[in-house]
Coordinates of C-alpha atoms in Angstrom, one line a residue:
Chain A
M39 CA 88.9 123.2 92.8
S40 CA 86.0 121.2 91.6
R41 CA 83.6 123.9 92.9
A42 CA 85.5 126.6 90.9
A43 CA 85.4 124.4 87.8
S44 CA 81.7 123.8 88.2
N45 CA 81.1 127.5 88.7
A46 CA 83.1 128.3 85.6
G47 CA 81.1 125.6 83.8
K48 CA 77.8 127.2 84.9
R49 CA 78.9 130.6 83.8
V50 CA 79.9 129.4 80.4
T51 CA 76.7 127.5 80.1
R52 CA 74.6 130.5 81.1
R53 CA 76.4 132.8 78.7
T54 CA 76.2 130.2 75.9
V55 CA 72.5 129.8 76.6
L56 CA 71.9 133.5 76.5
K57 CA 73.8 133.9 73.3
S58 CA 72.0 131.1 71.6
A59 CA 68.7 132.4 72.9
A60 CA 69.5 135.8 71.4
I61 CA 70.5 134.2 68.1
G62 CA 67.4 132.0 68.2
A63 CA 65.2 135.0 68.9
A64 CA 66.9 137.1 66.1
L65 CA 66.5 134.3 63.6
G66 CA 63.0 133.5 64.9
V67 CA 63.8 129.8 64.8
A68 CA 60.9 127.6 65.9
G69 CA 63.0 124.7 67.2
A70 CA 64.9 126.9 69.7
P71 CA 65.2 124.3 72.5
A72 CA 67.5 122.1 70.4
I73 CA 69.8 125.0 69.7
L74 CA 69.7 126.2 73.3
R75 CA 71.1 122.9 74.7
A76 CA 74.9 123.5 74.8
K77 CA 77.1 120.5 74.0
P78 CA 79.6 119.8 76.7
A79 CA 83.3 120.2 75.9
Q80 CA 84.3 117.1 77.8
M81 CA 82.8 114.1 79.5
V82 CA 84.0 112.0 82.4
I83 CA 83.9 108.2 82.2
S84 CA 85.1 106.1 85.1
T85 CA 86.6 102.7 84.5
G86 CA 88.6 100.0 86.1
G87 CA 91.7 101.4 84.5
G88 CA 94.7 99.4 83.1
Q89 CA 94.5 97.4 79.9
L90 CA 90.7 97.5 79.9
E91 CA 90.7 101.3 79.8
E92 CA 93.3 101.2 77.1
A93 CA 91.0 99.0 75.0
Y94 CA 88.0 101.3 75.7
R95 CA 90.1 104.3 74.7
E96 CA 91.0 102.8 71.3
A97 CA 87.7 101.2 70.5
Y98 CA 85.2 103.7 72.0
F99 CA 86.7 107.0 73.3
K100 CA 88.7 108.0 70.2
P101 CA 85.8 107.4 67.7
W102 CA 83.4 109.2 70.1
T103 CA 85.7 112.3 70.2
E104 CA 86.2 112.2 66.4
K105 CA 82.4 112.0 65.9
T106 CA 81.3 114.6 68.5
G107 CA 84.3 116.7 69.3
I108 CA 83.7 115.9 73.0
T109 CA 86.9 114.8 74.8
I110 CA 86.8 112.1 77.5
T111 CA 88.6 112.2 80.8
T112 CA 88.7 109.0 82.9
G113 CA 89.0 108.2 86.6
P114 CA 88.8 105.1 88.8
N115 CA 85.3 103.6 89.0
T116 CA 85.0 103.0 92.8
G117 CA 81.5 101.8 93.5
A118 CA 81.2 103.7 96.8
K119 CA 82.2 106.9 95.1
L120 CA 79.2 106.6 92.7
K121 CA 76.9 106.1 95.6
A122 CA 78.4 109.1 97.5
M123 CA 78.1 111.4 94.5
V124 CA 74.5 110.4 93.9
E125 CA 73.6 110.9 97.6
Q126 CA 75.3 114.3 97.6
K127 CA 73.8 115.3 94.3
A128 CA 77.2 116.1 93.0
V129 CA 77.7 113.7 90.2
E130 CA 80.9 114.1 88.2
W131 CA 80.7 111.0 86.0
D132 CA 78.7 111.0 82.8
V133 CA 79.2 107.2 82.3
S134 CA 80.7 104.5 84.4
Q135 CA 81.9 101.0 83.7
Q136 CA 81.0 98.7 86.6
P137 CA 81.0 94.9 87.2
A138 CA 77.5 93.9 86.1
E139 CA 76.5 92.5 89.4
L140 CA 77.5 95.7 91.1
A141 CA 75.5 97.6 88.4
A142 CA 72.5 95.5 89.4
T143 CA 73.0 96.4 93.1
M144 CA 73.2 100.1 92.2
A145 CA 70.0 99.8 90.1
R146 CA 68.2 98.2 93.1
Q147 CA 69.3 101.1 95.3
G148 CA 68.0 103.7 92.7
L149 CA 71.5 105.1 92.0
L150 CA 71.2 104.9 88.2
E151 CA 69.5 106.7 85.4
P152 CA 67.3 104.4 83.3
L153 CA 68.8 103.9 79.9
D154 CA 67.1 105.5 77.0
W155 CA 66.4 102.6 74.7
S156 CA 65.2 105.0 72.0
I157 CA 68.8 106.2 71.6
I158 CA 70.5 102.9 72.3
D159 CA 69.9 100.2 69.7
R160 CA 69.2 96.9 71.5
S161 CA 68.1 94.9 68.5
K162 CA 71.5 93.5 67.7
L163 CA 72.5 92.7 71.3
I164 CA 72.9 89.1 72.4
K165 CA 70.4 87.6 74.8
G166 CA 70.5 88.6 78.5
V167 CA 72.8 91.7 78.3
A168 CA 70.3 94.6 78.2
F169 CA 68.5 95.8 81.4
D170 CA 66.5 98.8 82.3
D171 CA 69.3 100.7 84.1
F172 CA 72.5 99.1 82.7
V173 CA 73.8 97.3 79.7
M174 CA 76.6 94.8 79.6
C175 CA 79.4 95.9 77.3
D176 CA 82.0 93.1 77.4
V177 CA 82.0 89.5 78.7
A178 CA 84.8 87.7 80.4
A179 CA 84.9 84.1 81.7
Y180 CA 85.7 82.5 85.1
H181 CA 87.1 79.2 84.0
I182 CA 89.5 76.3 84.6
A183 CA 93.2 77.1 84.0
W184 CA 96.3 75.1 84.6
N185 CA 100.1 75.1 84.7
T186 CA 101.3 73.1 81.7
K187 CA 104.5 72.1 83.4
L188 CA 102.7 70.5 86.3
V189 CA 99.6 69.1 84.6
T190 CA 99.8 66.7 81.6
P191 CA 97.2 67.0 78.9
A192 CA 95.5 63.8 80.1
E193 CA 95.2 65.2 83.7
V194 CA 93.6 68.5 82.7
P195 CA 90.2 68.7 84.4
K196 CA 87.6 68.9 81.6
D197 CA 84.9 70.3 83.8
W198 CA 84.3 71.5 87.4
T199 CA 83.5 68.0 88.6
A200 CA 86.9 66.9 87.4
F201 CA 88.4 70.0 88.9
W202 CA 87.0 69.0 92.3
A203 CA 88.4 65.5 91.9
F204 CA 91.8 66.8 90.9
H205 CA 94.6 65.7 93.2
G206 CA 96.5 68.8 94.5
R207 CA 96.0 72.3 95.5
R208 CA 93.3 74.3 93.7
G209 CA 92.9 78.0 93.4
L210 CA 89.5 79.7 93.8
W211 CA 88.4 83.3 94.2
K212 CA 87.8 84.2 97.8
R213 CA 84.3 85.6 97.1
P214 CA 81.0 83.8 96.9
Y215 CA 80.2 85.3 93.5
Q216 CA 81.3 82.9 90.8
T217 CA 82.8 80.5 93.2
L218 CA 79.4 79.3 94.5
E219 CA 78.3 78.7 90.9
V220 CA 81.3 76.5 90.0
A221 CA 80.9 74.7 93.3
L222 CA 77.4 73.8 92.4
M223 CA 78.4 72.7 88.9
A224 CA 81.1 70.5 90.5
D225 CA 78.3 69.0 92.6
G226 CA 76.4 68.0 89.5
V227 CA 74.0 71.0 89.0
D228 CA 73.3 71.6 85.4
K229 CA 74.9 74.8 84.1
D230 CA 71.6 76.1 82.9
K231 CA 69.7 75.4 86.1
L232 CA 72.0 77.1 88.6
Y233 CA 69.6 79.8 89.7
P234 CA 68.2 80.3 92.3
L235 CA 71.6 79.2 93.8
D236 CA 71.4 76.6 96.6
I237 CA 73.8 78.4 98.9
E238 CA 74.0 75.5 101.4
R239 CA 74.7 73.0 98.8
G240 CA 77.4 75.2 97.3
L241 CA 79.1 75.5 100.6
K242 CA 78.9 71.8 101.2
S243 CA 80.5 71.2 97.9
L244 CA 83.3 73.6 98.7
G245 CA 83.7 71.8 102.1
K246 CA 84.7 68.6 100.3
I247 CA 87.9 70.2 99.0
R248 CA 88.3 72.8 101.8
D249 CA 91.8 71.9 102.8
S250 CA 93.3 72.0 99.4
I251 CA 91.8 75.3 98.3
Y252 CA 94.2 78.2 97.7
W253 CA 92.0 81.3 98.1
W254 CA 93.2 84.1 96.0
E255 CA 91.7 87.6 96.0
R256 CA 93.1 89.6 93.1
G257 CA 93.4 88.9 89.4
A258 CA 97.1 89.7 89.3
Q259 CA 97.5 87.3 92.2
V260 CA 95.9 84.3 90.4
A261 CA 98.1 84.8 87.4
Q262 CA 101.2 84.8 89.5
I263 CA 100.4 81.7 91.6
L264 CA 99.5 79.8 88.4
I265 CA 102.6 80.9 86.4
D266 CA 104.9 80.1 89.3
G267 CA 103.3 76.7 89.9
E268 CA 102.1 77.5 93.4
V269 CA 98.9 75.8 92.3
P270 CA 98.7 73.3 89.4
V271 CA 95.1 74.2 88.6
T272 CA 92.9 77.1 89.4
A273 CA 89.8 79.0 88.5
A274 CA 90.8 82.2 86.8
W275 CA 89.6 84.9 84.4
N276 CA 90.5 84.7 80.8
G277 CA 91.8 88.3 80.7
R278 CA 94.4 87.4 83.3
V279 CA 95.8 84.2 81.7
Y280 CA 95.4 84.9 78.0
G281 CA 98.3 87.4 77.9
P282 CA 100.8 85.2 79.8
K283 CA 99.8 82.2 77.7
K284 CA 100.4 84.2 74.5
S285 CA 103.8 85.4 75.7
G286 CA 105.0 81.9 76.5
A287 CA 104.2 81.4 80.2
P288 CA 103.4 77.7 81.1
V289 CA 99.7 78.3 81.4
D290 CA 96.6 77.2 79.5
Y291 CA 92.8 77.3 79.9
H292 CA 89.6 76.1 78.4
L293 CA 86.1 77.6 78.4
N294 CA 84.0 74.5 79.1
E295 CA 81.5 75.2 81.8
A296 CA 82.9 78.7 82.0
L297 CA 80.9 81.2 84.0
L298 CA 80.4 84.4 82.0
V299 CA 80.8 87.6 83.9
A300 CA 80.4 91.0 82.4
D301 CA 81.2 94.7 82.7
A302 CA 78.4 97.1 82.2
W303 CA 77.8 100.7 81.3
V304 CA 75.8 102.7 83.8
V305 CA 74.8 106.4 84.0
P306 CA 74.7 107.6 87.6
K307 CA 71.5 109.3 88.6
G308 CA 71.9 113.1 88.1
A309 CA 74.7 112.7 85.6
P310 CA 75.5 116.1 84.0
N311 CA 75.1 115.3 80.3
K312 CA 72.5 112.6 80.2
R313 CA 71.8 112.7 76.5
E314 CA 75.4 112.5 75.5
S315 CA 75.9 109.7 78.0
M316 CA 73.2 107.7 76.2
E317 CA 74.7 108.6 72.8
F318 CA 78.1 107.4 74.0
I319 CA 76.7 104.1 75.2
A320 CA 74.9 103.7 71.9
L321 CA 78.1 104.2 70.0
A322 CA 80.1 101.9 72.2
L323 CA 77.6 99.1 71.5
E324 CA 77.9 99.5 67.7
A325 CA 79.2 96.4 65.9
D326 CA 82.4 97.9 64.4
H327 CA 83.5 99.5 67.7
Q328 CA 82.7 96.3 69.6
A329 CA 84.8 94.3 67.2
A330 CA 87.7 96.8 67.5
F331 CA 87.5 96.3 71.3
A332 CA 87.6 92.5 71.0
R333 CA 90.7 92.6 68.8
Q334 CA 92.6 94.2 71.7
I335 CA 91.5 92.3 74.7
P336 CA 89.9 88.8 74.9
Y337 CA 86.6 89.9 76.2
G338 CA 83.6 89.0 74.2
P339 CA 81.4 91.6 72.4
V340 CA 77.7 91.8 73.2
N341 CA 76.7 92.8 69.7
A342 CA 76.0 89.7 67.6
E343 CA 76.9 91.6 64.5
A344 CA 80.4 92.4 65.9
L345 CA 81.1 88.7 66.1
K346 CA 80.6 88.4 62.3
L347 CA 83.3 91.0 61.7
L348 CA 86.0 89.0 63.6
P349 CA 88.3 86.4 62.2
Q350 CA 88.2 82.8 63.4
D351 CA 91.4 83.0 65.5
V352 CA 89.9 85.9 67.5
L353 CA 86.6 84.2 67.8
E354 CA 88.2 81.2 69.3
I355 CA 89.3 83.1 72.4
L356 CA 86.1 85.1 73.0
P357 CA 83.7 83.9 75.6
T358 CA 80.7 85.0 73.6
S359 CA 81.5 83.5 70.2
P360 CA 78.9 80.9 69.3
D361 CA 81.2 77.9 69.9
N362 CA 82.3 79.0 73.3
F363 CA 78.9 80.5 74.3
K364 CA 77.1 77.2 74.1
H365 CA 79.5 75.5 76.6
A366 CA 79.3 78.5 79.0
T367 CA 76.6 80.1 81.2
F368 CA 75.9 83.7 82.3
L369 CA 76.1 84.7 85.9
D370 CA 72.6 85.9 86.9
V371 CA 73.3 89.5 88.1
N372 CA 69.7 90.0 89.2
W373 CA 69.9 87.0 91.5
W374 CA 73.1 88.4 93.0
A375 CA 71.6 91.9 93.4
A376 CA 68.7 90.4 95.3
N377 CA 70.5 87.8 97.3
G378 CA 74.2 88.9 97.4
E379 CA 74.0 90.1 101.0
R380 CA 72.6 86.7 102.2
A381 CA 75.1 84.7 100.1
E382 CA 78.0 86.9 101.3
A383 CA 77.0 86.4 105.0
A384 CA 76.7 82.6 104.6
F385 CA 80.1 82.5 102.7
R386 CA 82.0 84.6 105.2
N387 CA 80.7 82.6 108.2
W388 CA 81.7 79.4 106.4
I389 CA 85.1 80.5 105.3
T390 CA 86.2 82.1 108.7
A391 CA 84.9 79.1 110.7
Chain B
M278 CA 97.5 120.1 124.2
A279 CA 95.1 120.8 127.0
E280 CA 98.0 122.2 129.1
A281 CA 98.8 124.7 126.5
A282 CA 95.4 126.2 126.6
T283 CA 95.1 126.6 130.3
P284 CA 97.0 129.1 132.5
G285 CA 100.5 127.8 133.3
P286 CA 101.9 127.0 136.7
G287 CA 103.6 129.7 138.7
G288 CA 101.3 132.5 137.7
R289 CA 103.0 133.2 134.4
P290 CA 101.0 135.4 132.1
W291 CA 98.3 133.4 130.4
T292 CA 98.4 135.4 127.1
L293 CA 101.5 133.5 126.1
Y294 CA 99.7 130.2 126.4
R295 CA 96.7 131.5 124.6
G296 CA 99.1 132.6 121.8
Y297 CA 100.1 128.9 121.5
A298 CA 96.6 127.8 121.5
V299 CA 95.9 129.9 118.4
L300 CA 98.5 127.8 116.6
L301 CA 96.3 124.8 117.2
L302 CA 93.4 126.4 115.5
P303 CA 94.2 125.6 111.8
P304 CA 94.9 121.9 112.3
G305 CA 92.1 121.7 114.8
L306 CA 89.6 123.2 112.3
F307 CA 91.0 121.0 109.5
L308 CA 90.6 117.8 111.6
A309 CA 87.1 118.9 112.7
V310 CA 85.9 119.4 109.2
F311 CA 87.6 116.6 107.4
F312 CA 87.9 114.0 110.1
L313 CA 85.6 114.5 113.1
W314 CA 82.5 115.4 111.1
P315 CA 82.8 112.5 108.6
L316 CA 83.4 110.2 111.6
I317 CA 80.3 111.5 113.4
R318 CA 78.3 110.9 110.2
V319 CA 79.6 107.3 110.0
V320 CA 78.5 106.7 113.6
L321 CA 75.1 108.4 112.9
R322 CA 74.5 106.4 109.8
S323 CA 75.1 103.1 111.7
L324 CA 72.4 104.2 114.2
L325 CA 69.9 105.9 111.9
E326 CA 69.7 103.9 108.7
P327 CA 67.7 102.3 107.3
H328 CA 65.7 102.7 110.5
P329 CA 66.7 104.4 113.8
G330 CA 67.9 101.7 116.3
L331 CA 70.6 99.2 116.9
A332 CA 69.6 96.8 114.1
N333 CA 73.0 97.2 112.3
Y334 CA 74.8 96.3 115.5
G335 CA 72.5 93.4 115.9
R336 CA 73.8 92.1 112.6
V337 CA 77.4 92.8 113.5
F338 CA 77.2 90.9 116.8
G339 CA 74.8 88.3 115.5
E340 CA 77.2 87.0 112.9
A341 CA 80.1 84.9 114.0
A342 CA 82.2 85.9 111.0
F343 CA 82.4 89.5 112.1
A344 CA 83.5 88.6 115.6
R345 CA 86.1 86.2 114.2
A346 CA 87.4 88.7 111.8
L347 CA 87.7 91.2 114.6
S348 CA 89.7 88.9 116.8
N349 CA 91.9 87.9 113.9
T350 CA 92.6 91.5 113.2
I351 CA 93.5 92.3 116.8
E352 CA 95.6 89.2 117.1
T353 CA 97.5 89.9 113.9
A354 CA 98.0 93.5 114.8
G355 CA 99.3 92.4 118.3
V356 CA 101.8 89.9 116.9
V357 CA 103.1 92.4 114.3
T358 CA 103.5 95.1 117.0
V359 CA 105.5 92.8 119.3
L360 CA 107.7 91.6 116.5
C361 CA 108.3 95.1 115.3
L362 CA 109.3 96.2 118.8
V363 CA 111.7 93.3 119.3
I364 CA 113.4 93.9 116.0
A365 CA 113.3 97.7 116.1
Y366 CA 114.6 98.3 119.7
P367 CA 118.2 97.2 119.3
L368 CA 118.3 98.7 115.8
A369 CA 117.1 102.1 117.1
Y370 CA 119.6 101.9 120.0
A371 CA 122.4 101.5 117.5
I372 CA 121.1 104.3 115.2
A373 CA 120.4 106.7 118.1
R374 CA 124.0 106.4 119.2
A375 CA 125.5 107.0 115.7
D376 CA 126.0 110.5 114.3
G377 CA 127.1 112.4 111.3
R378 CA 127.4 110.5 108.0
R379 CA 126.6 107.1 109.6
L380 CA 123.4 108.4 111.1
K381 CA 122.3 109.7 107.7
L382 CA 123.2 106.3 106.1
F383 CA 121.2 104.4 108.7
M384 CA 118.2 106.7 108.3
I385 CA 118.2 106.2 104.5
F386 CA 118.1 102.4 105.1
V387 CA 115.2 102.8 107.4
L388 CA 113.3 105.2 105.1
V389 CA 113.9 103.7 101.6
P390 CA 111.4 100.8 102.0
L391 CA 108.7 103.4 102.5
W392 CA 109.1 104.5 98.9
T393 CA 107.7 101.2 97.5
S394 CA 104.0 100.6 97.7
A395 CA 102.6 97.9 100.1
V396 CA 101.0 96.1 97.1
I397 CA 104.3 95.6 95.3
R398 CA 106.1 94.6 98.4
S399 CA 103.4 92.0 99.2
F400 CA 103.8 90.5 95.7
G401 CA 107.5 90.5 96.4
W402 CA 106.9 88.4 99.5
M403 CA 104.7 86.0 97.5
I404 CA 107.8 85.2 95.3
V405 CA 109.9 84.7 98.4
F406 CA 107.5 82.4 100.2
Q407 CA 106.0 80.3 97.4
R408 CA 106.8 76.6 97.1
Q409 CA 109.2 77.2 94.2
G410 CA 110.4 80.4 95.9
V411 CA 113.6 81.8 97.2
L412 CA 113.1 80.8 100.8
N413 CA 112.4 77.1 99.9
D414 CA 115.4 77.0 97.6
L415 CA 117.6 78.3 100.4
L416 CA 116.3 75.9 103.0
L417 CA 116.8 73.0 100.7
A418 CA 120.2 74.1 99.6
L419 CA 121.3 74.4 103.2
G420 CA 119.9 71.0 104.0
I421 CA 117.6 72.4 106.7
T422 CA 114.5 70.9 105.0
H423 CA 114.2 68.0 102.7
S424 CA 111.0 68.8 100.9
R425 CA 109.4 72.1 99.9
L426 CA 107.3 73.7 102.6
T427 CA 103.9 75.2 101.9
L428 CA 104.2 78.6 103.4
L429 CA 101.7 80.4 101.3
P430 CA 99.1 81.4 102.2
G431 CA 100.0 81.5 105.9
S432 CA 100.6 83.3 109.1
L433 CA 104.3 83.5 108.7
A434 CA 104.0 85.2 105.4
V435 CA 101.4 87.7 106.7
H436 CA 103.5 88.5 109.7
V437 CA 106.7 89.0 107.9
G438 CA 105.0 91.0 105.1
M439 CA 103.3 93.3 107.7
V440 CA 106.4 93.7 109.9
H441 CA 108.4 94.7 106.9
I442 CA 106.0 97.5 106.1
M443 CA 105.5 98.6 109.7
L444 CA 109.1 98.6 110.9
P445 CA 110.0 102.2 110.1
F446 CA 106.9 103.3 112.0
M447 CA 108.4 101.6 115.1
I448 CA 112.0 102.6 114.5
L449 CA 111.4 106.4 114.0
P450 CA 109.6 107.1 117.3
L451 CA 112.1 104.9 119.1
I452 CA 115.1 106.9 117.7
A453 CA 113.4 110.2 118.5
G454 CA 112.8 109.0 122.1
M455 CA 116.3 107.6 122.5
R456 CA 118.1 110.6 121.1
G457 CA 116.4 112.7 123.8
I458 CA 117.9 110.7 126.6
D459 CA 120.7 112.6 128.4
L460 CA 123.7 110.3 128.3
N461 CA 125.3 112.1 131.2
L462 CA 122.9 110.1 133.4
M463 CA 124.5 106.9 132.1
R464 CA 127.9 108.3 132.7
A465 CA 126.9 109.3 136.2
A466 CA 125.6 105.8 136.9
D467 CA 128.9 104.4 135.6
V468 CA 130.9 106.6 137.9
L469 CA 128.8 105.6 140.8
G470 CA 129.6 102.0 140.0
A471 CA 126.5 100.6 138.2
P472 CA 127.3 97.8 135.9
P473 CA 126.2 98.1 132.2
R474 CA 123.2 95.8 132.6
R475 CA 121.9 97.9 135.5
R476 CA 122.6 101.2 133.8
F477 CA 120.5 100.0 130.9
L478 CA 117.6 98.5 132.9
E479 CA 117.3 101.3 135.4
I480 CA 118.1 104.3 133.4
F481 CA 118.0 103.9 129.6
L482 CA 115.1 101.5 129.3
P483 CA 112.6 103.5 131.4
L484 CA 113.7 106.7 129.7
S485 CA 113.1 105.2 126.3
L486 CA 109.6 104.0 127.1
P487 CA 107.8 107.1 125.9
G488 CA 109.2 106.3 122.4
V489 CA 108.2 102.7 122.8
S490 CA 104.7 103.8 123.8
A491 CA 104.4 106.0 120.7
G492 CA 105.8 103.3 118.4
V493 CA 103.5 100.6 119.8
A494 CA 100.5 102.8 119.4
L495 CA 101.4 103.8 115.9
V496 CA 102.1 100.3 114.7
F497 CA 99.2 98.6 116.4
M498 CA 96.6 101.1 115.2
T499 CA 97.9 101.1 111.6
S500 CA 98.0 97.3 111.5
L501 CA 94.4 97.1 112.5
G502 CA 93.4 98.7 109.2
F503 CA 95.6 96.5 107.1
F504 CA 94.1 95.3 103.9
I505 CA 96.2 94.3 101.0
T506 CA 99.0 92.3 102.7
P507 CA 96.8 89.9 104.5
A508 CA 94.7 89.6 101.4
L509 CA 97.6 88.6 99.2
L510 CA 99.6 86.5 101.7
G511 CA 97.0 85.2 104.1
G512 CA 94.4 82.4 103.7
A513 CA 90.8 82.0 104.8
R514 CA 91.7 82.5 108.5
H515 CA 93.3 85.8 107.8
T516 CA 90.1 87.6 106.9
M517 CA 90.6 91.0 108.4
A518 CA 87.9 93.4 109.6
A519 CA 89.0 96.0 106.9
V520 CA 88.3 93.5 104.2
L521 CA 84.7 92.9 105.4
I522 CA 84.2 96.7 105.8
E523 CA 85.4 97.2 102.2
E524 CA 83.2 94.5 100.9
E525 CA 80.1 96.1 102.5
A526 CA 81.0 99.6 101.6
N527 CA 82.2 99.1 98.0
V528 CA 80.5 95.9 96.7
Q529 CA 77.3 95.4 98.7
L530 CA 76.9 99.2 99.0
D531 CA 75.4 98.5 102.4
W532 CA 76.7 101.6 104.1
P533 CA 74.7 101.4 107.4
L534 CA 76.2 97.9 108.0
A535 CA 79.7 99.1 106.9
S536 CA 79.4 102.0 109.3
A537 CA 78.4 99.8 112.2
L538 CA 81.4 97.5 111.5
A539 CA 83.7 100.5 111.3
T540 CA 82.3 102.0 114.5
T541 CA 82.7 98.7 116.3
L542 CA 86.3 98.5 115.2
L543 CA 86.9 102.1 116.3
I544 CA 85.4 101.4 119.8
V545 CA 87.4 98.3 120.3
T546 CA 90.5 100.1 119.2
T547 CA 89.9 103.0 121.5
V548 CA 89.2 100.8 124.5
L549 CA 92.3 98.8 123.9
Y550 CA 94.3 102.0 123.6
L551 CA 92.9 103.4 126.9
V552 CA 93.7 100.1 128.7
Y553 CA 97.2 100.2 127.2
L554 CA 97.8 103.8 128.3
R555 CA 96.6 103.0 131.8
L556 CA 98.9 100.1 132.1
M557 CA 101.9 102.1 130.8
R558 CA 101.1 104.9 133.2
R559 CA 100.8 102.7 136.2
S560 CA 104.1 100.9 135.5
L561 CA 105.8 104.1 134.7
P562 CA 104.9 107.3 136.4
L563 CA 107.3 109.1 134.1
I564 CA 105.0 108.8 131.1
G565 CA 102.0 111.0 131.0
R566 CA 103.7 113.9 132.8

């Protein structure tokens, strides 16, 4: 089916090109190449789906279609699929949303198109979000959360050191990313001096609370064990606990010593409509669209101007608003892209022992 | 399959058999293109990238975590298979002897759980097993325990969750096998004076073993690739091989290593299966004919 579609696409393109060339020749237009390039009727953007995709659709996809007439279809953003498509030279995706550390790994393996910074405006972006081959688009936080029925306000761990000293079971993500960082903060490493990560020290720190760790693997899982009181305190992502908190579940969280993790836009190498891909990313990073995104889901914009468009009650919950940003720290995606394999091996050997 | 392609016994015309063999062609081609060839590519990748040699396997065997995950995986699959067999056998026996409307009703009960995804069922088991969960409430109310047990994450939850998902895959081949047994044999034994216990042990049980063999293979092989249930219900010690393969394939994008891990799992599985077939064949000359 996909082959038929691409054949059809080719035929249309060829015909369109011939037609435009004929018109171009007839009119004797000097700037023929610009006219020759046919605009695609649709683009494919892969995302993580769910609420996040809904927010993207409202904030970015709809304005893009209004502006350009190009419709957007979406699909799941499996990292392995991107690699397979690039290797087979059969790329279906124009743009993909990926976790930033995975985007960095993809960039290292040469799977991504370099971003065209002459089309995308980086002047308004906050520090540390723009890279050669990917750009962060929204920022979430890995932070301390607790069940308000089981933990009194006085008992709430104010930082990771207190979280480690907490008496009771504690939830942590069963991955070295993010978990090693908070283990190091718990052990007294300054939040701004985490990198390069001392893997051994991080594991030793985890070892101190080993028997009382509840390892969770999925975002939906951590929300469930926290709401049901299976763990009184846990590390969690704000996107997973904000909704339940707002709808009255006994959960709360703070962003002190939060670790900032991001989604990023990438363009797979060999993407079919590169120019439109760049233009889409440029639009998605504009202040008003970024602000519209943050109104729907509590992930922080990366455009500093967008923050100025948002009211105080929204800013309070966003990881990148100035008040929250100064108590938090960014996960270093480049460190993970370079050392992820090593950290992963050390972690799995430790955790299965 | 091999028998169908070769001339049959008794000098019957071989054309008939070749006619059957042609029927195997479409699925054979399909499997060759969409299963065998990708599988060969996985094996090749593990041997050729990034450099030709056994370096990827050196990493697999050099790291204790992979060996531990592999033995966890085999152990978990083994326990689940045994539990499934113990639960499914009497159930299948009862269903196989039912007929008409009752048979349909039983079959619906067996098949309905398959309509719900494993993810949702695993979340369901979380609610059952948690400290404030249904099971703890029940145990306390009945006075069996006096404080809430911590069952999550844990082996019990993993095994129950997996058995729940795999049970139909054991029951169905068992029923198929048992319904093929000629009950006249049992009647004949009865007439000849064999007590029920002996009729079962010497006639029904051996004749039901091909079904057992199929069910055990199906459940064990599928359990080896389990992913979401151990992830949601199990703890650090329930790290399964599939989870590590996924991590390497999808997150680290290290496909040569992921391929080496997958190939190792495949080889271990094949060896276990061959050993199992051999044991079954030796203890039961009926199977394999």
